[in-house]
mmCIF file of C-alpha atoms in Angstrom:
data_model
loop_
_atom_site.group_PDB
_atom_site.id
_atom_site.type_symbol
_atom_site.label_atom_id
_atom_site.label_comp_id
_atom_site.label_asym_id
_atom_site.label_seq_id
_atom_site.Cartn_x
_atom_site.Cartn_y
_atom_site.Cartn_z
ATOM 1 C CA MET H 205 -0.063 -0.137 0.176
ATOM 2 C CA HIS H 206 1.008 3.641 -0.513
ATOM 3 C CA GLU H 207 1.163 5.879 1.899
ATOM 4 C CA THR H 208 -1.969 8.280 1.684
ATOM 5 C CA ASP H 209 -2.924 11.697 3.665
ATOM 6 C CA ALA H 210 -5.900 11.261 6.169
ATOM 7 C CA THR H 211 -7.538 13.944 4.750
ATOM 8 C CA THR H 212 -7.281 13.497 0.916
ATOM 9 C CA ALA H 213 -6.343 10.011 0.493
ATOM 10 C CA ILE H 214 -4.184 11.124 -2.464
ATOM 11 C CA PRO H 215 -0.674 9.601 -1.904
ATOM 12 C CA SER H 216 2.001 11.580 -1.620
ATOM 13 C CA MET H 217 4.970 11.892 -3.814
ATOM 14 C CA GLU H 218 7.377 10.265 -2.142
ATOM 15 C CA SER H 219 5.290 7.366 -1.393
ATOM 16 C CA TYR H 220 5.772 6.066 -5.663
ATOM 17 C CA TYR H 221 9.581 6.870 -5.115
ATOM 18 C CA LEU H 222 11.188 3.470 -5.255
ATOM 19 C CA PRO H 223 12.469 2.726 -1.298
ATOM 20 C CA GLN H 224 15.846 2.758 -0.778
ATOM 21 C CA GLU H 225 15.957 -0.743 0.035
ATOM 22 C CA LEU H 226 15.023 -1.882 -3.134
ATOM 23 C CA GLN H 227 16.949 0.044 -5.136
ATOM 24 C CA GLY H 228 19.958 -2.417 -5.246
ATOM 25 C CA ILE H 229 17.636 -5.042 -6.774
ATOM 26 C CA VAL H 230 16.598 -2.506 -9.714
ATOM 27 C CA GLU H 231 20.515 -1.515 -10.469
ATOM 28 C CA SER H 232 21.466 -4.620 -10.581
ATOM 29 C CA CYS H 233 18.363 -4.843 -13.716
ATOM 30 C CA ILE H 234 19.826 -1.979 -15.271
ATOM 31 C CA VAL H 235 23.250 -2.909 -15.599
ATOM 32 C CA GLN H 236 22.153 -6.367 -16.585
ATOM 33 C CA LYS H 237 19.540 -5.298 -19.257
ATOM 34 C CA ARG H 238 19.675 -1.785 -19.757
ATOM 35 C CA PRO H 239 23.287 -0.203 -19.243
ATOM 36 C CA ALA H 240 22.582 2.884 -21.216
ATOM 37 C CA LEU H 241 20.428 3.850 -17.816
ATOM 38 C CA ALA H 242 23.774 2.465 -15.553
ATOM 39 C CA ALA H 243 24.434 5.064 -12.774
ATOM 40 C CA PRO H 244 23.277 6.043 -9.335
ATOM 41 C CA ILE H 245 19.401 6.181 -8.684
ATOM 42 C CA LEU H 246 19.246 9.855 -6.979
ATOM 43 C CA ASP H 247 17.526 9.270 -3.504
ATOM 44 C CA PHE H 248 13.982 11.475 -3.321
ATOM 45 C CA ALA H 249 15.309 14.246 -1.271
ATOM 46 C CA SER H 250 17.880 15.370 -4.015
ATOM 47 C CA VAL H 251 15.485 15.127 -6.771
ATOM 48 C CA ILE H 252 12.130 16.870 -5.074
ATOM 49 C CA ASN H 253 14.276 20.108 -3.345
ATOM 50 C CA ASP H 254 16.404 20.551 -6.785
ATOM 51 C CA ALA H 255 14.733 23.191 -9.506
ATOM 52 C CA PHE H 256 16.436 21.320 -12.251
ATOM 53 C CA HIS H 257 13.982 17.986 -11.636
ATOM 54 C CA GLN H 258 10.726 19.799 -10.472
ATOM 55 C CA PRO H 259 8.856 20.101 -14.041
ATOM 56 C CA ALA H 260 9.875 16.674 -15.131
ATOM 57 C CA VAL H 261 8.618 15.060 -11.459
ATOM 58 C CA THR H 262 5.319 17.491 -11.491
ATOM 59 C CA GLY H 263 4.862 15.389 -14.631
ATOM 60 C CA ILE H 264 5.948 12.047 -13.066
ATOM 61 C CA ASP H 265 3.997 12.268 -10.074
ATOM 62 C CA LEU H 266 0.726 13.406 -11.923
ATOM 63 C CA ALA H 267 0.680 10.617 -14.488
ATOM 64 C CA MET H 268 1.354 8.252 -11.242
ATOM 65 C CA LEU H 269 -1.734 9.666 -9.683
ATOM 66 C CA ASP H 270 -3.922 9.295 -12.545
ATOM 67 C CA LEU H 271 -2.677 6.481 -14.339
ATOM 68 C CA VAL H 272 -1.481 3.905 -10.883
ATOM 69 C CA HIS H 273 -3.617 5.935 -8.056
ATOM 70 C CA GLN H 274 -6.827 5.600 -9.915
ATOM 71 C CA GLY H 275 -6.082 2.337 -11.873
ATOM 72 C CA SER H 276 -6.086 -1.438 -10.772
ATOM 73 C CA ILE H 277 -2.281 -3.000 -11.086
ATOM 74 C CA ASP H 278 -1.420 -5.937 -9.119
ATOM 75 C CA LEU H 279 1.460 -5.001 -7.824
ATOM 76 C CA PRO H 280 2.979 -1.610 -6.056
ATOM 77 C CA VAL H 281 4.446 0.714 -9.180
ATOM 78 C CA TYR H 282 7.375 2.954 -8.129
ATOM 79 C CA TYR H 283 9.821 5.405 -10.139
ATOM 80 C CA CYS H 284 13.193 6.233 -9.758
ATOM 81 C CA VAL H 285 15.537 8.966 -11.370
ATOM 82 C CA SER H 286 18.784 7.591 -12.810
ATOM 83 C CA ALA H 287 21.762 9.948 -13.233
ATOM 84 C CA ALA H 288 22.530 8.611 -16.697
ATOM 85 C CA PRO H 289 22.912 11.124 -19.546
ATOM 86 C CA ALA H 290 21.574 8.858 -21.822
ATOM 87 C CA VAL H 291 17.699 9.979 -23.443
ATOM 88 C CA ASN H 292 16.106 6.894 -21.767
ATOM 89 C CA ALA H 293 13.431 5.627 -19.771
ATOM 90 C CA MET H 294 12.545 1.874 -19.190
ATOM 91 C CA VAL H 295 10.074 -0.331 -16.882
ATOM 92 C CA ALA H 296 10.581 -3.761 -15.134
ATOM 93 C CA ARG H 297 8.683 -6.312 -13.626
ATOM 94 C CA PHE H 298 10.126 -7.442 -10.485
ATOM 95 C CA GLN H 299 8.476 -10.257 -8.103
ATOM 96 C CA SER H 300 6.619 -7.949 -5.624
ATOM 97 C CA PHE H 301 6.794 -4.522 -7.643
ATOM 98 C CA TYR H 302 7.253 -2.618 -11.187
ATOM 99 C CA CYS H 303 9.678 -0.229 -11.031
ATOM 100 C CA ILE H 304 9.548 2.801 -13.853
ATOM 101 C CA VAL H 305 13.389 4.432 -14.473
ATOM 102 C CA ILE H 306 13.461 7.798 -15.741
ATOM 103 C CA SER H 307 16.715 9.410 -16.906
ATOM 104 C CA GLU H 308 18.032 12.843 -16.052
ATOM 105 C CA GLY H 309 19.506 12.977 -18.984
ATOM 106 C CA LEU H 310 15.987 12.450 -20.607
ATOM 107 C CA TYR H 311 14.633 15.669 -19.619
ATOM 108 C CA GLY H 312 18.136 17.195 -19.332
ATOM 109 C CA HIS H 313 18.383 17.249 -23.171
ATOM 110 C CA ILE H 314 14.659 18.274 -23.452
ATOM 111 C CA TYR H 315 15.079 21.496 -21.498
ATOM 112 C CA PRO H 316 17.412 23.531 -23.881
ATOM 113 C CA ILE H 317 15.912 22.361 -27.140
ATOM 114 C CA ALA H 318 12.357 23.289 -25.778
ATOM 115 C CA ALA H 319 13.350 26.600 -24.576
ATOM 116 C CA GLY H 320 14.650 27.760 -27.637
ATOM 117 C CA LEU H 321 12.219 26.611 -29.951
ATOM 118 C CA LEU H 322 9.618 27.830 -28.025
ATOM 119 C CA SER H 323 11.548 31.579 -27.916
ATOM 120 C CA HIS H 324 10.112 31.569 -31.412
ATOM 121 C CA GLU H 325 7.215 34.083 -30.455
ATOM 122 C CA PRO H 326 5.211 33.157 -33.868
ATOM 123 C CA LEU H 327 5.193 29.115 -32.165
ATOM 124 C CA ARG H 328 4.129 30.468 -29.047
ATOM 125 C CA THR H 329 1.323 32.652 -30.875
ATOM 126 C CA PHE H 330 0.182 29.034 -32.622
ATOM 127 C CA LEU H 331 -0.006 27.002 -29.512
ATOM 128 C CA ALA H 332 -1.959 29.668 -27.624
ATOM 129 C CA GLY H 333 -4.250 30.483 -30.481
ATOM 130 C CA GLY H 334 -3.771 28.542 -33.684
ATOM 131 C CA LYS H 335 -2.281 31.032 -35.856
ATOM 132 C CA GLU H 336 0.010 29.299 -38.068
ATOM 133 C CA PRO H 337 3.617 30.967 -38.523
ATOM 134 C CA HIS H 338 4.956 32.196 -41.667
ATOM 135 C CA ASP H 339 6.738 29.803 -44.211
ATOM 136 C CA ASP H 340 9.351 31.992 -46.048
ATOM 137 C CA ASN H 341 10.446 28.915 -47.839
ATOM 138 C CA GLY H 342 13.989 30.030 -47.533
ATOM 139 C CA SER H 343 17.039 27.579 -47.890
ATOM 140 C CA PRO H 344 17.892 25.849 -44.710
ATOM 141 C CA GLY H 345 21.869 26.567 -43.543
ATOM 142 C CA ARG H 346 21.931 23.609 -41.452
ATOM 143 C CA THR H 347 20.970 20.015 -41.480
ATOM 144 C CA ARG H 348 17.659 19.124 -39.287
ATOM 145 C CA ARG H 349 20.144 17.263 -37.160
ATOM 146 C CA ASP H 350 22.440 19.920 -37.350
ATOM 147 C CA ALA H 351 19.854 22.615 -36.486
ATOM 148 C CA PHE H 352 18.721 20.553 -33.572
ATOM 149 C CA ALA H 353 22.324 20.129 -32.108
ATOM 150 C CA TRP H 354 22.436 23.818 -32.251
ATOM 151 C CA LEU H 355 19.738 24.619 -30.024
ATOM 152 C CA HIS H 356 20.748 21.751 -27.542
ATOM 153 C CA ALA H 357 23.651 24.011 -27.021
ATOM 154 C CA HIS H 358 22.524 27.487 -27.424
ATOM 155 C CA GLY H 359 18.493 27.427 -26.799
ATOM 156 C CA ALA H 360 18.682 27.954 -23.116
ATOM 157 C CA THR H 361 20.318 30.881 -23.312
ATOM 158 C CA ALA H 362 18.090 32.254 -26.439
ATOM 159 C CA ALA H 363 14.948 31.629 -23.980
ATOM 160 C CA GLY H 364 13.457 34.668 -22.219
ATOM 161 C CA PRO H 365 10.894 34.479 -19.397
ATOM 162 C CA GLU H 366 7.618 33.541 -21.625
ATOM 163 C CA ALA H 367 9.735 30.553 -23.544
ATOM 164 C CA LEU H 368 11.007 29.545 -20.343
ATOM 165 C CA GLN H 369 7.559 29.253 -17.950
ATOM 166 C CA LEU H 370 6.249 27.740 -21.293
ATOM 167 C CA CYS H 371 9.005 25.269 -21.752
ATOM 168 C CA ARG H 372 8.224 24.504 -17.315
ATOM 169 C CA TYR H 373 4.551 23.294 -19.034
ATOM 170 C CA TYR H 374 6.012 21.340 -21.606
ATOM 171 C CA VAL H 375 7.876 19.086 -19.837
ATOM 172 C CA GLU H 376 5.771 18.419 -17.847
ATOM 173 C CA VAL H 377 3.411 17.122 -20.665
ATOM 174 C CA ILE H 378 6.369 15.287 -22.451
ATOM 175 C CA ILE H 379 7.378 13.469 -19.419
ATOM 176 C CA TYR H 380 3.685 12.466 -18.286
ATOM 177 C CA PHE H 381 3.571 11.161 -21.796
ATOM 178 C CA VAL H 382 7.006 9.051 -21.087
ATOM 179 C CA VAL H 383 5.606 7.785 -17.702
ATOM 180 C CA ALA H 384 2.342 6.878 -19.404
ATOM 181 C CA HIS H 385 4.017 5.002 -22.155
ATOM 182 C CA GLU H 386 5.665 2.975 -19.192
ATOM 183 C CA ILE H 387 2.122 2.361 -17.442
ATOM 184 C CA GLY H 388 0.874 1.382 -20.919
ATOM 185 C CA HIS H 389 3.085 -1.498 -21.014
ATOM 186 C CA ILE H 390 2.407 -2.723 -17.471
ATOM 187 C CA VAL H 391 -1.734 -2.338 -18.240
ATOM 188 C CA GLY H 392 -1.482 -3.698 -21.453
ATOM 189 C CA GLY H 393 0.087 -7.270 -20.164
ATOM 190 C CA HIS H 394 2.854 -6.765 -21.892
ATOM 191 C CA LEU H 395 5.401 -7.528 -19.308
ATOM 192 C CA GLY H 396 6.114 -10.938 -18.335
ATOM 193 C CA SER H 397 6.667 -12.726 -15.119
ATOM 194 C CA ARG H 398 10.570 -13.016 -15.295
ATOM 195 C CA SER H 399 12.477 -10.363 -12.823
ATOM 196 C CA LEU H 400 14.203 -9.392 -15.671
ATOM 197 C CA ASP H 401 11.679 -8.159 -18.437
ATOM 198 C CA ALA H 402 11.494 -4.622 -19.476
ATOM 199 C CA SER H 403 10.937 -2.296 -21.938
ATOM 200 C CA LEU H 404 12.135 1.008 -23.020
ATOM 201 C CA ILE H 405 10.850 4.182 -24.562
ATOM 202 C CA THR H 406 13.578 4.386 -26.627
ATOM 203 C CA GLU H 407 14.983 2.614 -29.485
ATOM 204 C CA ALA H 408 15.420 -1.334 -28.087
ATOM 205 C CA ASP H 409 18.409 -3.395 -29.376
ATOM 206 C CA ALA H 410 18.207 -4.670 -32.951
ATOM 207 C CA LEU H 411 15.617 -7.660 -33.365
ATOM 208 C CA THR H 412 14.887 -9.620 -36.413
ATOM 209 C CA GLY H 413 11.650 -10.988 -37.893
ATOM 210 C CA GLU H 414 9.046 -11.969 -35.670
ATOM 211 C CA ALA H 415 11.146 -10.778 -32.758
ATOM 212 C CA ALA H 416 10.526 -7.300 -34.243
ATOM 213 C CA ASP H 417 7.317 -7.012 -35.225
ATOM 214 C CA GLY H 418 6.023 -8.702 -32.070
ATOM 215 C CA LYS H 419 8.159 -5.725 -30.051
ATOM 216 C CA ARG H 420 7.122 -3.170 -32.774
ATOM 217 C CA ALA H 421 3.345 -3.935 -32.032
ATOM 218 C CA LEU H 422 3.790 -3.497 -28.288
ATOM 219 C CA GLU H 423 5.298 -0.427 -28.368
ATOM 220 C CA ILE H 424 2.690 1.030 -30.617
ATOM 221 C CA ASP H 425 -0.046 0.018 -28.283
ATOM 222 C CA ALA H 426 1.702 1.380 -25.364
ATOM 223 C CA ASP H 427 2.563 4.663 -27.166
ATOM 224 C CA MET H 428 -1.525 4.650 -27.993
ATOM 225 C CA PHE H 429 -2.336 4.361 -24.117
ATOM 226 C CA ALA H 430 0.236 7.439 -23.683
ATOM 227 C CA SER H 431 -0.993 9.483 -26.415
ATOM 228 C CA LEU H 432 -5.051 9.210 -25.427
ATOM 229 C CA ALA H 433 -4.083 9.514 -21.565
ATOM 230 C CA THR H 434 -2.082 12.486 -21.940
ATOM 231 C CA ALA H 435 -4.363 14.121 -24.549
ATOM 232 C CA MET H 436 -6.959 13.983 -21.518
ATOM 233 C CA PHE H 437 -4.318 15.430 -18.994
ATOM 234 C CA ILE H 438 -3.961 18.060 -20.775
ATOM 235 C CA GLY H 439 -7.825 18.730 -20.820
ATOM 236 C CA ARG H 440 -7.977 18.520 -16.778
ATOM 237 C CA ARG H 441 -4.779 20.297 -16.578
ATOM 238 C CA GLY H 442 -6.217 23.434 -18.240
ATOM 239 C CA SER H 443 -8.525 24.042 -15.886
ATOM 240 C CA SER H 444 -5.734 24.544 -12.698
ATOM 241 C CA GLN H 445 -4.318 27.530 -11.535
ATOM 242 C CA LEU H 446 -0.977 26.708 -12.751
ATOM 243 C CA TRP H 447 -2.104 26.564 -16.450
ATOM 244 C CA SER H 448 -4.966 28.520 -16.219
ATOM 245 C CA GLU H 449 -2.702 31.679 -18.222
ATOM 246 C CA LEU H 450 -3.163 29.353 -21.210
ATOM 247 C CA ASP H 451 -6.422 29.613 -21.534
ATOM 248 C CA ILE H 452 -6.551 25.696 -23.141
ATOM 249 C CA ASN H 453 -9.604 24.606 -24.614
ATOM 250 C CA PRO H 454 -9.719 21.331 -26.474
ATOM 251 C CA THR H 455 -8.505 22.520 -29.500
ATOM 252 C CA THR H 456 -5.526 24.342 -28.026
ATOM 253 C CA GLY H 457 -4.963 20.901 -26.098
ATOM 254 C CA MET H 458 -4.363 19.238 -29.145
ATOM 255 C CA ARG H 459 -1.993 21.635 -30.531
ATOM 256 C CA LEU H 460 -0.253 21.355 -27.379
ATOM 257 C CA LEU H 461 -0.156 17.652 -27.343
ATOM 258 C CA PHE H 462 1.359 17.511 -30.644
ATOM 259 C CA GLY H 463 3.466 20.055 -30.418
ATOM 260 C CA ALA H 464 5.209 18.330 -27.113
ATOM 261 C CA ALA H 465 4.873 14.899 -28.684
ATOM 262 C CA TYR H 466 7.145 16.154 -32.062
ATOM 263 C CA ILE H 467 9.712 18.223 -29.762
ATOM 264 C CA LEU H 468 10.049 14.695 -27.485
ATOM 265 C CA PHE H 469 10.460 12.152 -30.301
ATOM 266 C CA SER H 470 12.343 15.151 -32.295
ATOM 267 C CA VAL H 471 15.208 15.087 -29.254
ATOM 268 C CA MET H 472 14.919 11.280 -29.171
ATOM 269 C CA ASP H 473 15.905 11.208 -33.163
ATOM 270 C CA LEU H 474 18.655 13.539 -32.315
ATOM 271 C CA PHE H 475 20.575 11.105 -29.221
ATOM 272 C CA GLY H 476 19.672 8.091 -31.871
ATOM 273 C CA PRO H 477 21.140 6.538 -34.829
ATOM 274 C CA GLU H 478 21.911 9.064 -37.613
ATOM 275 C CA ASP H 479 20.221 7.000 -40.146
ATOM 276 C CA ALA H 480 17.129 6.266 -38.403
ATOM 277 C CA LEU H 481 15.352 4.676 -41.182
ATOM 278 C CA ALA H 482 18.444 2.091 -42.177
ATOM 279 C CA ARG H 483 17.031 -1.112 -43.056
ATOM 280 C CA ARG H 484 17.268 -3.032 -40.038
ATOM 281 C CA GLN H 485 14.643 -4.609 -37.845
ATOM 282 C CA LYS H 486 14.145 -2.652 -34.627
ATOM 283 C CA GLY H 487 11.854 -3.080 -31.674
ATOM 284 C CA HIS H 488 11.008 0.423 -31.778
ATOM 285 C CA PRO H 489 9.667 2.407 -35.049
ATOM 286 C CA ALA H 490 11.984 5.241 -35.581
ATOM 287 C CA PRO H 491 11.116 8.521 -33.051
ATOM 288 C CA LEU H 492 9.973 10.587 -36.364
ATOM 289 C CA ILE H 493 7.890 7.548 -37.275
ATOM 290 C CA ARG H 494 6.124 7.110 -33.791
ATOM 291 C CA MET H 495 4.748 10.452 -34.425
ATOM 292 C CA HIS H 496 2.976 9.860 -37.345
ATOM 293 C CA ILE H 497 1.115 6.616 -35.721
ATOM 294 C CA LEU H 498 0.499 8.935 -32.903
ATOM 295 C CA GLY H 499 -1.278 11.478 -34.790
ATOM 296 C CA LEU H 500 -3.329 8.643 -36.626
ATOM 297 C CA VAL H 501 -4.191 7.309 -32.885
ATOM 298 C CA VAL H 502 -5.500 10.590 -31.394
ATOM 299 C CA ALA H 503 -7.233 11.340 -34.739
ATOM 300 C CA ASN H 504 -9.114 8.482 -34.541
ATOM 301 C CA THR H 505 -9.812 7.870 -30.665
ATOM 302 C CA VAL H 506 -10.173 11.571 -29.692
ATOM 303 C CA ALA H 507 -12.901 11.746 -32.529
ATOM 304 C CA GLN H 508 -15.102 9.305 -30.264
ATOM 305 C CA LEU H 509 -14.362 10.976 -27.223
ATOM 306 C CA SER H 510 -15.479 14.805 -28.096
ATOM 307 C CA ARG H 511 -17.439 16.771 -30.754
ATOM 308 C CA PHE H 512 -14.143 16.909 -32.775
ATOM 309 C CA ASN H 513 -14.099 14.819 -36.179
ATOM 310 C CA ARG H 514 -10.894 12.931 -37.151
ATOM 311 C CA GLU H 515 -9.831 15.224 -40.085
ATOM 312 C CA SER H 516 -9.713 18.498 -37.785
ATOM 313 C CA ILE H 517 -7.686 16.374 -35.005
ATOM 314 C CA TRP H 518 -5.132 15.260 -37.674
ATOM 315 C CA ASP H 519 -4.928 18.966 -39.149
ATOM 316 C CA GLN H 520 -3.954 20.371 -35.869
ATOM 317 C CA GLY H 521 -1.192 17.812 -35.709
ATOM 318 C CA VAL H 522 -0.275 18.743 -39.216
ATOM 319 C CA HIS H 523 0.183 22.413 -38.198
ATOM 320 C CA ALA H 524 1.575 21.641 -35.154
ATOM 321 C CA VAL H 525 4.448 19.468 -36.622
ATOM 322 C CA ARG H 526 4.797 22.276 -38.907
ATOM 323 C CA ALA H 527 4.944 24.832 -36.352
ATOM 324 C CA VAL H 528 7.466 23.309 -34.798
ATOM 325 C CA GLU H 529 10.176 22.998 -38.101
ATOM 326 C CA ILE H 530 9.427 26.791 -39.017
ATOM 327 C CA ALA H 531 10.550 27.911 -34.914
ATOM 328 C CA LEU H 532 13.439 25.288 -35.871
ATOM 329 C CA TYR H 533 14.363 26.949 -39.213
ATOM 330 C CA GLU H 534 13.884 30.615 -37.748
ATOM 331 C CA MET H 535 16.135 29.728 -34.641
ATOM 332 C CA ALA H 536 18.647 27.081 -35.602
ATOM 333 C CA GLY H 537 18.823 27.356 -39.572
ATOM 334 C CA GLY H 538 17.363 23.616 -40.308
ATOM 335 C CA ILE H 539 14.159 22.228 -41.476
ATOM 336 C CA MET H 540 12.716 19.156 -42.353
ATOM 337 C CA GLU H 541 12.838 19.020 -46.534
ATOM 338 C CA ASP H 542 10.481 17.483 -48.530
ATOM 339 C CA PRO H 543 11.821 14.380 -49.336
ATOM 340 C CA GLN H 544 12.605 13.456 -45.916
ATOM 341 C CA ALA H 545 9.291 14.147 -45.022
ATOM 342 C CA LEU H 546 7.973 12.116 -47.384
ATOM 343 C CA ALA H 547 10.564 8.942 -46.429
ATOM 344 C CA TYR H 548 9.177 9.123 -42.980
ATOM 345 C CA GLU H 549 5.481 9.428 -44.248
ATOM 346 C CA GLU H 550 5.820 6.321 -46.132
ATOM 347 C CA ALA H 551 7.875 4.263 -43.746
ATOM 348 C CA ALA H 552 5.187 5.149 -41.384
ATOM 349 C CA ASN H 553 2.316 3.967 -43.206
ATOM 350 C CA VAL H 554 4.071 0.653 -44.031
ATOM 351 C CA ILE H 555 4.572 -0.031 -39.984
ATOM 352 C CA TRP H 556 1.193 1.071 -39.431
ATOM 353 C CA GLU H 557 -0.412 -1.331 -41.805
ATOM 354 C CA GLU H 558 2.152 -3.827 -40.629
ATOM 355 C CA HIS H 559 0.577 -3.325 -36.949
ATOM 356 C CA ILE H 560 -3.187 -3.246 -37.991
ATOM 357 C CA ARG H 561 -2.085 -7.102 -39.742
ATOM 358 C CA ARG H 562 -0.295 -8.130 -36.891
ATOM 359 C CA TRP H 563 -2.558 -6.603 -33.383
ATOM 360 C CA PRO H 564 -5.248 -9.010 -33.315
ATOM 361 C CA GLU H 565 -2.689 -11.825 -33.080
ATOM 362 C CA VAL H 566 -0.623 -10.245 -30.857
ATOM 363 C CA VAL H 567 -3.562 -8.880 -28.337
ATOM 364 C CA THR H 568 -4.711 -12.761 -27.606
ATOM 365 C CA THR H 569 -1.656 -13.591 -26.237
ATOM 366 C CA LEU H 570 -1.785 -10.530 -23.712
ATOM 367 C CA ASP H 571 -3.861 -10.050 -20.107
ATOM 368 C CA ARG H 572 -5.428 -6.524 -20.515
ATOM 369 C CA SER H 573 -7.560 -6.854 -17.548
ATOM 370 C CA ARG H 574 -5.594 -4.408 -15.894
ATOM 371 C CA ARG H 575 -6.908 -1.840 -18.379
ATOM 372 C CA SER H 576 -10.328 -1.810 -17.640
ATOM 373 C CA SER H 577 -10.017 0.960 -15.009
ATOM 374 C CA TYR H 578 -9.395 3.377 -17.400
ATOM 375 C CA PRO H 579 -12.852 3.576 -19.180
ATOM 376 C CA TRP H 580 -11.184 6.059 -21.849
ATOM 377 C CA ALA H 581 -8.865 3.012 -22.988
ATOM 378 C CA ALA H 582 -11.849 1.093 -24.474
ATOM 379 C CA THR H 583 -11.591 3.249 -27.720
ATOM 380 C CA LEU H 584 -8.266 2.256 -28.293
ATOM 381 C CA PRO H 585 -7.425 -0.550 -30.713
#
């Protein structure tokens, strides 16, 4: 049982943090299975009292309250922050608990890039009110990858107070999505009974054939769960005092979701293989392919839960992606050019069609009972 406050019955933030006596077991799992996350696990006090961690920890805590406290999961679910600099996260099942591990590098690398992009006033105007930024169709002076690397190095210094405040909100949303993805693995029945079974949000090691196909199906399923959970989180969060100045309505929420997801997947792309579409089998689709699939999922499912139609939701996603790309171009001199965008779209369609074919078979092998606590999840495939 998690510790709760007697008046609110809401678990304390610390109650979800991995107890010290369990840290050795988790660290051993990380070293054996996910060495990119191998680093000391930070103690809760150092995480909660450091301003560097606070936006991310807020996103983690809110996801745990929404999806663990309100859910029905067979074992306690903890999280911890690893000092690893990698852009990485994982979830593992142990004999008596689950543990989500987030690297501080995940959000540490997101901060300067998000701050730099959000320093672009037309992007902020688009996110707040939907006015699309002007595209002058100029020639990029850097590759898209080099432009993101430049933002990573210099974005924070370009950010003023408005950009930094919106960046705080965005990190909250991004990390909520990351944690929701990992919880999606738990409640989707993806984790086996062995203590070292684990799943990552980043690219898995190279796999082949049936193993890669099955792994991709589970990763797409976890992304679906996270996408809808995060969309609903933004809607609820919009009525809170902290976010009140953003005046979030459902359309604004869609723009915020798509923009945040695109920044997350772009950071993952920057720190992943240079040729993300290389012809080798992977457990995870390439990050920017995952963005295309996320758009499909959100457009199809949110349309069932709201007054919006699929086409209008999809349009919000397309415009949000374009607005981020224009901000990248004007702030750092790079942009995704048409041939690259077309290659990602074609690859995403292939993987999505593969998923549609394989999923009816894969889902029969999974225990989906834990998802029954989330009525909205019934709209997902």
